[in-house]
Amino acid sequence: MSSAPASSVAVGDGAAVPRHVAIIMDGNGRWAARRHLPRVAGHRAGMEAVRRAIRGAGTLGIGALTLFAFSSENWRRPAEEVGDLMGLMRFYLKREIDELDRNNVRLRLIGDWRRFDPDLVRDLDGAVARLSGNSGLLLTIALNYGAQDELVRAVRKVMAEGLAPESVDTAAIEARLDTHGLPPLDLMIRTSGEARLSNFLLWQAAYAELLFIDTLWPDFDAADLERAVAEFGRRERRYGGR
Ligand code: IPE
Ligand code: IPE
Ligand code: MG
């Protein structure tokens, strides 16, 4: 993935549609707490928002959608919640795979997700393989992902491959990031009102437009995504130029 300029595409009315949108899907716990429900109910409702986001991205002509589903720091949560999240991932894959396939969605995973339980890893591998022939929306799910961890793994690859120090440049690093080959990140959205990146796509966000919205993730809908894309269309991107 490169941070080259002019990655967004113009549509009918001339407004730019982001080619690559990333979302930090935050606020499931607070959504549940407001309803006096257990946190897992928020995560379950969050799955419905994932479905809406994927459909909405397709409708709006977004080419690549990257979703932060489980961070390398989320292991710090109580074992019960981690277990619930893993269970929901398996459930989600089983329930959604046919529709994803029908909608021509391609699936890619980033992060150190092979450290998940072997059963889940097998399901994830199966889902990626099943959707690999598709040509529509490129859906990337970040699982056991941390941007610092991603950079450490990239640097390790550089060293293991014995690259000469003077040949290590931004392209050499990018080629070894989990996101290599994805379009440059245009728009990063975080829900739930928090204004931080929480170790998500730190390198890739170098020139992304950042948007923090108050909606809690389980309430996120097509209109939120449309508003985000409209806001992106109003931003002026400069890349250090004038
Ligand atoms: C996001 O919602 C889901 C994951 C991080 C897996 P949270 O669970 O972080 O919800 P809040 O931030 O506690 O409301
Ligand atoms: C970021 O949300 C991770 C995901 C959305 C998967 P967190 O809720 O884990 O982030 P912090 O703890 O508020 O920074
Ligand atoms: Mg949170």
Tab-separated table of C-alpha atoms and ligand atoms in Angstrom:
chain	number	residue	atom	x	y	z
A	1	MET	CA	0.000	0.000	0.000
A	2	SER	CA	1.457	3.357	-0.913
A	3	SER	CA	0.714	6.803	0.439
A	4	ALA	CA	0.747	8.287	-3.050
A	5	PRO	CA	-1.677	11.141	-3.630
A	6	ALA	CA	-4.913	11.210	-5.616
A	7	SER	CA	-6.247	7.811	-4.662
A	8	SER	CA	-9.882	8.751	-4.412
A	9	VAL	CA	-12.140	8.486	-7.413
A	10	ALA	CA	-14.584	11.067	-8.715
A	11	VAL	CA	-18.167	9.950	-9.222
A	12	GLY	CA	-21.106	11.303	-11.206
A	13	ASP	CA	-21.569	14.578	-9.350
A	14	GLY	CA	-17.825	15.185	-9.184
A	15	ALA	CA	-17.494	14.563	-5.421
A	16	ALA	CA	-14.633	12.257	-4.465
A	17	VAL	CA	-15.511	8.847	-3.100
A	18	PRO	CA	-12.781	7.305	-0.947
A	19	ARG	CA	-11.282	4.210	-2.522
A	20	HIS	CA	-10.215	2.783	0.815
A	21	VAL	CA	-12.078	3.344	4.075
A	22	ALA	CA	-11.024	1.927	7.437
A	23	ILE	CA	-13.276	1.804	10.481
A	24	ILE	CA	-12.419	1.468	14.157
A	25	MET	CA	-15.661	-0.168	15.243
A	26	ASP	CA	-15.912	1.097	18.807
A	27	GLY	CA	-18.691	1.438	21.360
A	28	ASN	CA	-20.260	-2.020	21.598
A	29	GLY	CA	-19.815	-2.161	25.364
A	30	ARG	CA	-21.348	1.261	25.957
A	31	TRP	CA	-24.241	0.440	23.644
A	32	ALA	CA	-24.989	-2.618	25.771
A	33	ALA	CA	-24.482	-0.810	29.082
A	34	ARG	CA	-27.038	1.843	28.099
A	35	ARG	CA	-29.554	-0.946	27.648
A	36	HIS	CA	-28.553	-2.751	30.844
A	37	LEU	CA	-27.432	-5.674	28.696
A	38	PRO	CA	-24.255	-7.747	28.961
A	39	ARG	CA	-21.353	-6.571	26.765
A	40	VAL	CA	-21.740	-9.583	24.509
A	41	ALA	CA	-25.131	-8.217	23.428
A	42	GLY	CA	-23.306	-5.125	22.178
A	43	HIS	CA	-20.848	-7.254	20.227
A	44	ARG	CA	-23.732	-9.215	18.745
A	45	ALA	CA	-25.487	-6.010	17.681
A	46	GLY	CA	-22.148	-4.838	16.300
A	47	MET	CA	-22.215	-7.741	13.855
A	48	GLU	CA	-25.366	-6.319	12.296
A	49	ALA	CA	-23.586	-3.003	11.869
A	50	VAL	CA	-20.761	-4.837	10.075
A	51	ARG	CA	-23.287	-6.215	7.637
A	52	ARG	CA	-24.722	-2.703	7.041
A	53	ALA	CA	-21.255	-1.223	6.542
A	54	ILE	CA	-20.324	-3.855	3.958
A	55	ARG	CA	-23.551	-3.349	2.029
A	56	GLY	CA	-23.226	0.418	2.262
A	57	ALA	CA	-19.653	0.351	1.017
A	58	GLY	CA	-20.767	-1.613	-2.021
A	59	THR	CA	-23.615	0.800	-2.732
A	60	LEU	CA	-21.403	3.876	-2.409
A	61	GLY	CA	-18.698	2.514	-4.677
A	62	ILE	CA	-15.998	2.235	-2.009
A	63	GLY	CA	-13.446	-0.249	-3.346
A	64	ALA	CA	-11.804	-1.359	-0.116
A	65	LEU	CA	-13.189	-1.492	3.413
A	66	THR	CA	-10.933	-2.369	6.349
A	67	LEU	CA	-12.536	-3.153	9.703
A	68	PHE	CA	-10.791	-3.298	13.085
A	69	ALA	CA	-12.414	-6.286	14.790
A	70	PHE	CA	-9.884	-7.388	17.421
A	71	SER	CA	-6.729	-5.590	18.475
A	72	SER	CA	-3.515	-7.105	19.729
A	73	GLU	CA	-4.331	-5.299	22.993
A	74	ASN	CA	-7.857	-6.702	23.305
A	75	TRP	CA	-6.402	-9.831	24.952
A	76	ARG	CA	-6.276	-7.649	28.071
A	77	ARG	CA	-10.043	-8.016	28.402
A	78	PRO	CA	-11.555	-10.625	30.706
A	79	ALA	CA	-11.252	-14.165	29.319
A	80	GLU	CA	-15.013	-14.447	29.123
A	81	GLU	CA	-15.321	-11.446	26.805
A	82	VAL	CA	-12.413	-12.635	24.631
A	83	GLY	CA	-14.138	-16.027	24.386
A	84	ASP	CA	-17.427	-14.347	23.432
A	85	LEU	CA	-15.686	-12.368	20.698
A	86	MET	CA	-14.015	-15.486	19.283
A	87	GLY	CA	-17.329	-17.351	19.343
A	88	LEU	CA	-19.069	-14.494	17.563
A	89	MET	CA	-16.408	-14.446	14.858
A	90	ARG	CA	-17.014	-18.110	14.075
A	91	PHE	CA	-20.751	-17.551	14.132
A	92	TYR	CA	-20.424	-14.512	11.857
A	93	LEU	CA	-18.347	-16.402	9.285
A	94	LYS	CA	-20.816	-19.268	9.140
A	95	ARG	CA	-23.826	-16.999	8.913
A	96	GLU	CA	-22.466	-14.431	6.449
A	97	ILE	CA	-20.238	-16.365	4.091
A	98	ASP	CA	-22.974	-17.158	1.550
A	99	GLU	CA	-24.159	-13.574	1.377
A	100	LEU	CA	-20.600	-12.250	1.115
A	101	ASP	CA	-20.020	-14.635	-1.769
A	102	ARG	CA	-23.294	-13.669	-3.477
A	103	ASN	CA	-22.248	-10.037	-3.190
A	104	ASN	CA	-18.902	-10.795	-4.859
A	105	VAL	CA	-16.916	-9.685	-1.768
A	106	ARG	CA	-13.242	-10.597	-1.508
A	107	LEU	CA	-11.820	-11.198	1.956
A	108	ARG	CA	-8.404	-10.436	3.309
A	109	LEU	CA	-7.137	-10.634	6.890
A	110	ILE	CA	-4.459	-8.525	8.524
A	111	GLY	CA	-2.843	-8.926	11.912
A	112	ASP	CA	-1.358	-11.885	13.711
A	113	TRP	CA	-4.626	-13.831	13.473
A	114	ARG	CA	-2.896	-17.205	13.045
A	115	ARG	CA	-2.408	-17.087	16.796
A	116	PHE	CA	-6.124	-17.596	17.306
A	117	ASP	CA	-7.472	-21.055	18.186
A	118	PRO	CA	-6.822	-23.606	15.408
A	119	ASP	CA	-10.577	-24.053	14.837
A	120	LEU	CA	-11.063	-20.365	14.205
A	121	VAL	CA	-7.928	-20.191	12.039
A	122	ARG	CA	-9.332	-23.020	9.935
A	123	ASP	CA	-12.662	-21.224	9.522
A	124	LEU	CA	-10.882	-18.002	8.597
A	125	ASP	CA	-8.671	-19.752	6.034
A	126	GLY	CA	-11.769	-21.405	4.600
A	127	ALA	CA	-13.609	-18.094	4.274
A	128	VAL	CA	-10.662	-16.394	2.544
A	129	ALA	CA	-10.342	-19.324	0.120
A	130	ARG	CA	-14.072	-19.427	-0.588
A	131	LEU	CA	-14.174	-15.720	-1.522
A	132	SER	CA	-10.814	-15.612	-3.293
A	133	GLY	CA	-12.259	-15.753	-6.815
A	134	ASN	CA	-14.502	-12.724	-6.280
A	135	SER	CA	-13.860	-9.326	-7.788
A	136	GLY	CA	-16.080	-6.890	-5.867
A	137	LEU	CA	-15.529	-5.029	-2.607
A	138	LEU	CA	-12.201	-5.849	-0.994
A	139	LEU	CA	-13.086	-6.445	2.640
A	140	THR	CA	-10.144	-6.588	5.023
A	141	ILE	CA	-10.655	-7.599	8.627
A	142	ALA	CA	-8.016	-6.762	11.204
A	143	LEU	CA	-7.734	-9.604	13.707
A	144	ASN	CA	-5.211	-9.655	16.517
A	145	TYR	CA	-3.925	-6.578	14.749
A	146	GLY	CA	-1.691	-3.877	16.200
A	147	ALA	CA	0.094	-1.382	13.984
A	148	GLN	CA	3.230	-1.477	16.114
A	149	ASP	CA	3.260	-5.265	15.930
A	150	GLU	CA	2.769	-5.054	12.149
A	151	LEU	CA	5.776	-2.728	11.875
A	152	VAL	CA	7.907	-4.956	14.083
A	153	ARG	CA	7.031	-7.951	11.900
A	154	ALA	CA	7.873	-5.941	8.757
A	155	VAL	CA	11.262	-4.934	10.179
A	156	ARG	CA	11.959	-8.533	11.126
A	157	LYS	CA	11.253	-9.583	7.520
A	158	VAL	CA	13.598	-6.887	6.221
A	159	MET	CA	16.350	-8.159	8.500
A	160	ALA	CA	15.682	-11.840	7.878
A	161	GLU	CA	15.906	-11.184	4.138
A	162	GLY	CA	19.278	-9.515	4.696
A	163	LEU	CA	18.434	-6.206	3.024
A	164	ALA	CA	21.282	-3.688	2.945
A	165	PRO	CA	20.462	-0.708	5.198
A	166	GLU	CA	20.644	1.753	2.294
A	167	SER	CA	18.065	-0.253	0.338
A	168	VAL	CA	15.507	0.024	3.138
A	169	ASP	CA	13.110	2.770	2.085
A	170	THR	CA	9.391	3.417	2.528
A	171	ALA	CA	8.569	1.078	-0.363
A	172	ALA	CA	10.606	-1.705	1.242
A	173	ILE	CA	8.683	-1.311	4.504
A	174	GLU	CA	5.302	-1.026	2.787
A	175	ALA	CA	5.914	-4.161	0.778
A	176	ARG	CA	6.272	-6.063	4.056
A	177	LEU	CA	3.270	-4.634	5.872
A	178	ASP	CA	0.138	-6.769	6.225
A	179	THR	CA	-1.672	-4.258	4.002
A	180	HIS	CA	0.705	-4.508	1.030
A	181	GLY	CA	-1.184	-4.201	-2.231
A	182	LEU	CA	-4.229	-2.489	-0.719
A	183	PRO	CA	-5.099	0.941	-2.108
A	184	PRO	CA	-3.790	3.889	-0.075
A	185	LEU	CA	-5.974	4.611	2.932
A	186	ASP	CA	-8.223	7.592	2.207
A	187	LEU	CA	-10.566	7.777	5.168
A	188	MET	CA	-10.346	6.456	8.715
A	189	ILE	CA	-13.561	6.525	10.743
A	190	ARG	CA	-13.811	5.855	14.470
A	191	THR	CA	-17.179	5.514	16.116
A	192	SER	CA	-18.177	6.102	19.756
A	193	GLY	CA	-16.678	9.564	20.213
A	194	GLU	CA	-13.154	8.499	21.133
A	195	ALA	CA	-10.536	10.491	19.226
A	196	ARG	CA	-7.577	8.107	19.111
A	197	LEU	CA	-6.242	5.487	16.710
A	198	SER	CA	-5.646	2.777	19.329
A	199	ASN	CA	-2.750	1.277	17.344
A	200	PHE	CA	-4.710	0.875	14.096
A	201	LEU	CA	-2.993	1.398	10.706
A	202	LEU	CA	-0.533	3.961	12.055
A	203	TRP	CA	1.732	3.876	8.990
A	204	GLN	CA	-1.148	3.732	6.512
A	205	ALA	CA	-2.953	6.661	8.139
A	206	ALA	CA	-0.086	9.030	7.307
A	207	TYR	CA	-2.254	11.042	4.904
A	208	ALA	CA	-5.671	9.549	5.539
A	209	GLU	CA	-8.525	11.850	6.468
A	210	LEU	CA	-9.616	11.122	10.034
A	211	LEU	CA	-13.237	11.245	11.090
A	212	PHE	CA	-14.455	10.727	14.646
A	213	ILE	CA	-18.194	10.317	15.036
A	214	ASP	CA	-20.310	9.903	18.154
A	215	THR	CA	-22.469	7.023	16.910
A	216	LEU	CA	-21.858	3.845	18.891
A	217	TRP	CA	-20.834	1.048	16.538
A	218	PRO	CA	-24.025	-1.067	16.906
A	219	ASP	CA	-26.038	1.987	15.778
A	220	PHE	CA	-23.851	2.643	12.727
A	221	ASP	CA	-25.926	2.546	9.552
A	222	ALA	CA	-25.899	3.394	5.849
A	223	ALA	CA	-26.679	7.043	6.583
A	224	ASP	CA	-23.604	7.331	8.853
A	225	LEU	CA	-21.436	5.928	6.084
A	226	GLU	CA	-23.005	8.253	3.526
A	227	ARG	CA	-22.364	11.254	5.784
A	228	ALA	CA	-18.769	10.141	6.267
A	229	VAL	CA	-18.216	9.876	2.522
A	230	ALA	CA	-19.831	13.293	2.013
A	231	GLU	CA	-17.540	14.780	4.666
A	232	PHE	CA	-14.550	13.175	2.947
A	233	GLY	CA	-15.657	14.833	-0.301
A	234	ARG	CA	-15.450	18.237	1.420
A	235	ARG	CA	-11.915	17.726	2.731
A	236	GLU	CA	-8.988	19.267	0.921
A	237	ARG	CA	-6.042	16.911	0.761
A	238	ARG	CA	-2.654	18.486	0.349
A	239	TYR	CA	0.030	15.887	1.044
A	240	GLY	CA	2.405	18.596	2.179
A	241	GLY	CA	1.993	20.613	-1.002
A	242	ARG	CA	0.128	23.890	-1.219
B	1	IPE	C1	-15.540	-2.399	20.181
B	1	IPE	O1	-16.406	-2.099	21.237
B	1	IPE	C2	-15.387	-3.871	19.960
B	1	IPE	C3	-14.043	-4.388	20.259
B	1	IPE	C4	-13.043	-3.680	20.693
B	1	IPE	C5	-13.834	-5.796	20.048
B	1	IPE	P1	-15.904	-2.064	22.735
B	1	IPE	O2	-16.070	-3.426	23.320
B	1	IPE	O3	-14.538	-1.503	22.829
B	1	IPE	O4	-16.961	-1.078	23.374
B	1	IPE	P2	-16.698	0.067	24.436
B	1	IPE	O5	-15.581	0.922	23.897
B	1	IPE	O6	-16.336	-0.597	25.725
B	1	IPE	O7	-17.999	0.808	24.495
B	2	IPE	C1	-10.069	-0.476	19.329
B	2	IPE	O1	-11.039	-0.286	20.303
B	2	IPE	C2	-10.064	-1.916	18.871
B	2	IPE	C3	-11.207	-2.333	18.077
B	2	IPE	C4	-12.202	-1.564	17.699
B	2	IPE	C5	-11.202	-3.707	17.668
B	2	IPE	P1	-10.713	-0.402	21.867
B	2	IPE	O2	-11.985	-0.165	22.560
B	2	IPE	O3	-10.000	-1.675	22.143
B	2	IPE	O4	-9.681	0.805	22.077
B	2	IPE	P2	-9.357	1.634	23.386
B	2	IPE	O5	-9.051	0.629	24.462
B	2	IPE	O6	-10.551	2.453	23.712
B	2	IPE	O7	-8.197	2.492	23.019
B	3	MG	MG	-13.820	0.374	23.047
